[in-house]
CSV table of C-alpha atoms in Angstrom, one decimal:
chain,number,residue,atom,x,y,z
G,1,UNK,CA,-61.0,-56.9,-21.0
G,2,UNK,CA,-57.4,-57.8,-20.9
G,3,UNK,CA,-57.9,-60.9,-18.8
G,4,UNK,CA,-56.2,-59.7,-15.7
G,5,UNK,CA,-58.0,-61.9,-13.2
G,6,UNK,CA,-55.9,-60.9,-10.2
G,7,UNK,CA,-56.5,-57.2,-10.7
G,8,UNK,CA,-60.2,-57.7,-11.4
G,9,UNK,CA,-60.6,-59.5,-8.1
G,10,UNK,CA,-58.8,-56.7,-6.2
G,11,UNK,CA,-61.1,-54.1,-7.8
G,12,UNK,CA,-64.2,-56.2,-7.0
G,13,UNK,CA,-63.1,-56.7,-3.4
G,14,UNK,CA,-62.4,-53.0,-3.0
G,15,UNK,CA,-65.9,-52.0,-3.9
G,16,UNK,CA,-68.1,-50.7,-1.1
G,17,UNK,CA,-71.2,-52.2,-2.6
G,18,UNK,CA,-71.9,-55.0,-5.0
G,19,UNK,CA,-74.9,-55.7,-7.2
G,20,UNK,CA,-76.0,-58.3,-9.8
G,21,UNK,CA,-74.0,-56.6,-12.5
G,22,UNK,CA,-70.7,-56.6,-10.7
G,23,UNK,CA,-71.2,-60.2,-9.6
G,24,UNK,CA,-72.0,-61.3,-13.2
G,25,UNK,CA,-68.9,-59.6,-14.5
G,26,UNK,CA,-66.8,-61.5,-12.0
G,27,UNK,CA,-68.5,-64.8,-12.8
G,28,UNK,CA,-67.9,-64.1,-16.5
G,29,UNK,CA,-64.2,-63.7,-15.9
G,30,UNK,CA,-64.0,-66.9,-13.8
G,31,UNK,CA,-65.7,-68.7,-16.7
G,32,UNK,CA,-63.1,-67.4,-19.2
G,33,UNK,CA,-60.4,-68.8,-16.9
G,34,UNK,CA,-62.2,-72.0,-16.0
G,35,UNK,CA,-62.2,-71.1,-12.3
G,36,UNK,CA,-65.1,-73.3,-11.2
G,37,UNK,CA,-64.5,-73.3,-7.5
G,38,UNK,CA,-64.2,-69.5,-7.3
G,39,UNK,CA,-67.3,-69.2,-9.4
G,40,UNK,CA,-69.3,-71.4,-7.1
G,41,UNK,CA,-68.0,-69.6,-4.0
G,42,UNK,CA,-69.0,-66.2,-5.6
G,43,UNK,CA,-72.5,-67.5,-6.4
G,44,UNK,CA,-73.0,-68.6,-2.8
G,45,UNK,CA,-71.7,-65.2,-1.6
G,46,UNK,CA,-74.0,-63.4,-3.9
G,47,UNK,CA,-77.1,-65.3,-2.7
G,48,UNK,CA,-76.1,-64.8,1.0
G,49,UNK,CA,-76.0,-61.1,0.4
G,50,UNK,CA,-79.5,-61.2,-0.8
G,51,UNK,CA,-78.9,-60.6,-4.6
G,52,UNK,CA,-81.3,-62.5,-6.8
G,53,UNK,CA,-79.6,-64.4,-9.7
G,54,UNK,CA,-80.8,-63.6,-13.2
G,55,UNK,CA,-80.6,-65.5,-16.4
G,56,UNK,CA,-77.1,-64.3,-17.1
G,57,UNK,CA,-76.0,-65.4,-13.7
G,58,UNK,CA,-77.2,-68.9,-14.3
G,59,UNK,CA,-75.8,-69.1,-17.8
G,60,UNK,CA,-72.4,-68.0,-16.6
G,61,UNK,CA,-72.3,-70.2,-13.6
G,62,UNK,CA,-73.6,-73.4,-15.2
G,63,UNK,CA,-71.3,-73.0,-18.2
G,64,UNK,CA,-68.2,-72.4,-15.9
G,65,UNK,CA,-69.1,-75.4,-13.6
G,66,UNK,CA,-69.6,-77.7,-16.6
G,67,UNK,CA,-66.0,-77.2,-17.6
G,68,UNK,CA,-65.0,-79.3,-14.6
G,69,UNK,CA,-66.3,-83.0,-14.8
G,70,UNK,CA,-66.7,-83.4,-11.1
G,71,UNK,CA,-69.0,-80.4,-10.8
G,72,UNK,CA,-71.9,-81.9,-12.8
G,73,UNK,CA,-73.8,-82.6,-9.6
G,74,UNK,CA,-73.5,-79.0,-8.6
G,75,UNK,CA,-74.7,-78.0,-12.1
G,76,UNK,CA,-77.8,-80.2,-11.7
G,77,UNK,CA,-78.4,-79.0,-8.2
G,78,UNK,CA,-78.4,-75.4,-9.1
G,79,UNK,CA,-80.5,-75.9,-12.2
G,80,UNK,CA,-83.1,-77.8,-10.1
G,81,UNK,CA,-83.5,-74.7,-7.9
G,82,UNK,CA,-84.7,-72.6,-10.9
G,83,UNK,CA,-88.5,-72.7,-11.2
G,84,UNK,CA,-89.4,-74.3,-14.6
G,85,UNK,CA,-91.4,-71.3,-15.8
G,86,UNK,CA,-88.3,-69.1,-15.1
G,87,UNK,CA,-85.9,-71.2,-17.2
G,88,UNK,CA,-85.3,-69.1,-20.3
G,89,UNK,CA,-84.0,-70.6,-23.6
G,90,UNK,CA,-80.4,-69.7,-22.9
G,91,UNK,CA,-80.4,-71.2,-19.4
G,92,UNK,CA,-82.0,-74.4,-20.7
G,93,UNK,CA,-79.5,-74.5,-23.6
G,94,UNK,CA,-76.6,-74.1,-21.1
G,95,UNK,CA,-77.9,-77.0,-19.1
G,96,UNK,CA,-78.3,-79.2,-22.1
G,97,UNK,CA,-74.7,-78.3,-23.1
G,98,UNK,CA,-73.5,-79.3,-19.6
G,99,UNK,CA,-75.4,-82.6,-19.7
G,100,UNK,CA,-74.1,-83.3,-23.2
G,101,UNK,CA,-70.5,-82.6,-22.1
G,102,UNK,CA,-71.0,-85.0,-19.2
G,103,UNK,CA,-72.4,-87.6,-21.7
G,104,UNK,CA,-75.7,-87.8,-19.7
G,105,UNK,CA,-77.7,-88.1,-22.9
G,106,UNK,CA,-80.8,-89.7,-21.2
G,107,UNK,CA,-81.1,-86.7,-19.0
G,108,UNK,CA,-80.7,-84.5,-22.1
G,109,UNK,CA,-83.7,-86.3,-23.7
G,110,UNK,CA,-85.7,-85.9,-20.5
G,111,UNK,CA,-85.1,-82.2,-20.5
G,112,UNK,CA,-86.0,-81.8,-24.2
G,113,UNK,CA,-89.3,-83.5,-23.6
G,114,UNK,CA,-90.2,-80.7,-21.1
G,115,UNK,CA,-89.5,-77.9,-23.6
G,116,UNK,CA,-92.7,-76.1,-24.6
G,117,UNK,CA,-93.5,-76.3,-28.3
G,118,UNK,CA,-93.5,-72.6,-28.7
G,119,UNK,CA,-89.9,-72.4,-27.4
G,120,UNK,CA,-87.6,-71.5,-30.3
G,121,UNK,CA,-84.9,-73.7,-28.8
G,122,UNK,CA,-87.3,-76.7,-29.2
G,123,UNK,CA,-87.3,-76.2,-33.0
G,124,UNK,CA,-83.6,-75.7,-33.2
G,125,UNK,CA,-83.1,-79.0,-31.3
G,126,UNK,CA,-85.7,-80.9,-33.3
G,127,UNK,CA,-84.2,-79.6,-36.6
G,128,UNK,CA,-80.8,-81.0,-35.6
G,129,UNK,CA,-82.0,-84.3,-34.1
G,130,UNK,CA,-80.3,-87.5,-35.1
G,131,UNK,CA,-83.6,-89.4,-34.7
G,132,UNK,CA,-85.2,-88.4,-38.0
G,133,UNK,CA,-84.5,-86.9,-41.4
G,134,UNK,CA,-87.8,-85.3,-41.7
G,135,UNK,CA,-87.9,-81.6,-42.4
G,136,UNK,CA,-89.6,-79.4,-39.7
G,137,UNK,CA,-91.8,-76.5,-40.5
G,138,UNK,CA,-90.9,-73.6,-38.3
G,139,UNK,CA,-93.5,-71.1,-37.0
G,140,UNK,CA,-93.6,-67.9,-39.2
G,141,UNK,CA,-92.6,-65.9,-36.1
G,142,UNK,CA,-89.1,-67.4,-36.1
G,143,UNK,CA,-86.8,-65.5,-38.4
G,144,UNK,CA,-83.8,-67.0,-40.2
G,145,UNK,CA,-81.5,-64.9,-38.0
G,146,UNK,CA,-83.0,-66.2,-34.8
G,147,UNK,CA,-82.8,-69.7,-36.0
G,148,UNK,CA,-79.2,-69.3,-37.1
G,149,UNK,CA,-78.3,-67.8,-33.7
G,150,UNK,CA,-79.7,-70.8,-31.9
G,151,UNK,CA,-78.1,-73.1,-34.4
G,152,UNK,CA,-74.7,-71.5,-33.5
G,153,UNK,CA,-75.5,-72.5,-29.9
G,154,UNK,CA,-76.2,-76.0,-31.1
G,155,UNK,CA,-72.8,-76.1,-32.9
G,156,UNK,CA,-71.2,-75.3,-29.5
G,157,UNK,CA,-73.1,-78.1,-27.9
G,158,UNK,CA,-71.8,-80.5,-30.5
G,159,UNK,CA,-68.3,-79.2,-29.9
G,160,UNK,CA,-68.7,-79.8,-26.1
G,161,UNK,CA,-69.7,-83.4,-26.9
G,162,UNK,CA,-66.6,-83.9,-29.1
G,163,UNK,CA,-68.7,-84.1,-32.4
G,164,UNK,CA,-66.3,-81.8,-34.2
G,165,UNK,CA,-67.2,-83.1,-37.7
G,166,UNK,CA,-70.9,-82.5,-37.3
G,167,UNK,CA,-72.5,-79.9,-39.5
G,168,UNK,CA,-76.0,-79.0,-38.5
G,169,UNK,CA,-78.7,-78.3,-41.1
G,170,UNK,CA,-78.7,-74.6,-40.6
G,171,UNK,CA,-74.9,-74.4,-40.6
G,172,UNK,CA,-75.0,-75.1,-44.4
G,173,UNK,CA,-77.7,-72.4,-44.8
G,174,UNK,CA,-75.7,-70.0,-42.7
G,175,UNK,CA,-72.5,-70.3,-44.8
G,176,UNK,CA,-74.5,-69.9,-48.0
G,177,UNK,CA,-76.2,-66.7,-46.6
G,178,UNK,CA,-73.6,-64.0,-46.5
G,179,UNK,CA,-75.8,-61.5,-44.6
G,180,UNK,CA,-76.3,-64.0,-41.8
G,181,UNK,CA,-72.7,-65.0,-41.7
G,182,UNK,CA,-71.5,-61.5,-41.5
G,183,UNK,CA,-73.8,-60.8,-38.5
G,184,UNK,CA,-72.8,-63.9,-36.7
G,185,UNK,CA,-69.0,-64.3,-37.2
G,186,UNK,CA,-66.5,-61.6,-36.7
G,187,UNK,CA,-63.3,-60.6,-34.8
G,188,UNK,CA,-61.7,-57.3,-33.8
G,189,UNK,CA,-58.8,-55.7,-32.1
G,190,UNK,CA,-58.1,-52.2,-30.8
G,191,UNK,CA,-55.6,-50.2,-32.8
G,192,UNK,CA,-52.9,-48.1,-31.3
G,193,UNK,CA,-55.0,-45.0,-32.0
G,194,UNK,CA,-57.8,-46.4,-29.9
G,195,UNK,CA,-60.1,-47.3,-32.8
G,196,UNK,CA,-61.6,-50.7,-33.1
G,197,UNK,CA,-61.1,-52.6,-36.4
G,198,UNK,CA,-63.5,-55.4,-37.3
G,199,UNK,CA,-63.0,-58.4,-39.6
G,200,UNK,CA,-65.6,-60.5,-41.3
G,201,UNK,CA,-64.8,-63.5,-43.4
G,202,UNK,CA,-65.5,-63.5,-47.2
G,203,UNK,CA,-64.7,-67.2,-47.4
G,204,UNK,CA,-68.0,-69.1,-47.9
G,205,UNK,CA,-66.5,-72.6,-48.1
G,206,UNK,CA,-66.7,-74.7,-44.9
G,207,UNK,CA,-63.8,-76.9,-45.8
G,208,UNK,CA,-61.3,-74.0,-45.9
G,209,UNK,CA,-60.5,-72.3,-42.6
G,210,UNK,CA,-60.4,-68.5,-43.3
G,211,UNK,CA,-61.8,-67.5,-39.9
G,212,UNK,CA,-61.9,-63.9,-38.8
G,213,UNK,CA,-59.4,-64.2,-35.9
G,214,UNK,CA,-56.7,-65.0,-38.4
G,215,UNK,CA,-57.4,-61.9,-40.4
G,216,UNK,CA,-57.5,-59.8,-37.2
G,217,UNK,CA,-54.1,-61.2,-36.0
G,218,UNK,CA,-52.4,-60.6,-39.3
G,219,UNK,CA,-53.5,-57.0,-39.3
G,220,UNK,CA,-52.8,-56.5,-35.6
G,221,UNK,CA,-49.2,-57.8,-36.0
G,222,UNK,CA,-48.6,-55.4,-38.9
G,223,UNK,CA,-50.2,-52.4,-37.1
G,224,UNK,CA,-48.3,-53.0,-33.9
G,225,UNK,CA,-45.0,-54.3,-35.4
G,226,UNK,CA,-43.0,-51.6,-33.6
G,227,UNK,CA,-44.7,-52.1,-30.3
G,228,UNK,CA,-43.8,-54.5,-27.5
G,229,UNK,CA,-47.3,-54.4,-26.0
G,230,UNK,CA,-49.3,-57.6,-26.1
G,231,UNK,CA,-51.9,-58.1,-28.8
G,232,UNK,CA,-55.6,-58.7,-27.9
G,233,UNK,CA,-57.8,-60.3,-30.4
G,234,UNK,CA,-61.5,-60.8,-29.6
G,235,UNK,CA,-63.7,-63.4,-31.3
G,236,UNK,CA,-67.5,-63.4,-30.9
G,237,UNK,CA,-67.7,-67.2,-30.7
G,238,UNK,CA,-65.6,-70.3,-30.1
G,239,UNK,CA,-62.3,-70.5,-32.0
G,240,UNK,CA,-61.5,-73.7,-33.9
G,241,UNK,CA,-58.6,-76.0,-33.5
G,242,UNK,CA,-56.9,-74.9,-36.7
G,243,UNK,CA,-57.0,-71.3,-35.7
G,244,UNK,CA,-55.8,-72.2,-32.2
G,245,UNK,CA,-52.8,-74.0,-33.8
G,246,UNK,CA,-52.1,-71.0,-36.1
G,247,UNK,CA,-52.0,-68.6,-33.1
G,248,UNK,CA,-49.4,-70.9,-31.4
G,249,UNK,CA,-47.2,-70.9,-34.5
G,250,UNK,CA,-47.4,-67.1,-34.8
G,251,UNK,CA,-46.5,-66.7,-31.1
G,252,UNK,CA,-43.4,-68.9,-31.6
G,253,UNK,CA,-42.2,-66.6,-34.3
G,254,UNK,CA,-43.1,-63.5,-32.4
G,255,UNK,CA,-41.5,-64.6,-29.1
G,256,UNK,CA,-41.1,-61.0,-27.7
G,257,UNK,CA,-44.9,-60.4,-27.8
G,258,UNK,CA,-47.7,-62.1,-25.9
G,259,UNK,CA,-50.9,-62.7,-27.9
G,260,UNK,CA,-54.3,-62.8,-26.2
G,261,UNK,CA,-57.3,-64.4,-27.9
G,262,UNK,CA,-60.6,-64.0,-26.1
G,263,UNK,CA,-63.3,-66.2,-27.6
G,264,UNK,CA,-66.8,-66.9,-26.3
G,265,UNK,CA,-65.6,-69.4,-23.8
G,266,UNK,CA,-62.3,-68.3,-22.4
G,267,UNK,CA,-59.0,-66.3,-22.6
G,268,UNK,CA,-56.2,-67.9,-24.6
G,269,UNK,CA,-52.7,-66.5,-23.8
G,270,UNK,CA,-50.2,-67.5,-26.5
G,271,UNK,CA,-46.4,-67.2,-25.8
G,272,UNK,CA,-43.4,-69.0,-27.3
G,273,UNK,CA,-45.6,-71.6,-29.1
G,274,UNK,CA,-47.8,-72.6,-26.2
G,275,UNK,CA,-51.3,-71.6,-24.9
G,276,UNK,CA,-52.4,-71.0,-21.4
G,277,UNK,CA,-55.4,-73.3,-21.9
G,278,UNK,CA,-53.2,-76.3,-22.5
G,279,UNK,CA,-51.2,-75.6,-19.3
G,280,UNK,CA,-54.2,-75.0,-17.1
G,281,UNK,CA,-56.0,-78.2,-18.4
């Protein structure tokens, strides 16, 4: 929870028995720290011990490996070992994100052609395709919330590809629909009394960055102003560049306190105006 990778590894290695849950937790932590070699080694160790990978295992592993450009062949090799009928939407989406990041767009198209028409991801992809401006009619069984969730996944894929200015069709619907936005975007921190305080944005304009991690940080700094303990802010999806820069500025003015930001992709540790992700990359 606090991003202590070394201590987490010690605890894992001290366990007398491991299962798929303990392996997935470790893989998740390696992903947050972009430790692709350790993640691959752990995956092979898990398989050698007879543990069957599940969807979460593959999502965590493929995502972690895709952070390292020279691991794309490992990503493709592992994905090819998964039988097609066992490739769930999230596993497929993670593979698409990996191929997009590696700029292997022809392979992305080949993979999209294999998606079954009833797959919700198929509709999310088609709705955001650059190839046509036609409107797609979604099956009645797909709710707005499901579509928005997969559209959020699409936004992450665009981010991986460097298309930061791209707004998908459903992004606009999402930010006009307060109920959906509240469900999908929030941040939180643990107060000194052990209670969790959540923050949801009331800002409905896309052009103005009023993201929830900022609100959480402002409140956390005020609530813990007399404490030297580090601050941990958690964000339920990827933080934007503007918020990232804001955290660096705050850490510069609060030099006696480390600020941890855990978003959906990694841990960011801010101290004296710098972030661990910039140092590690």
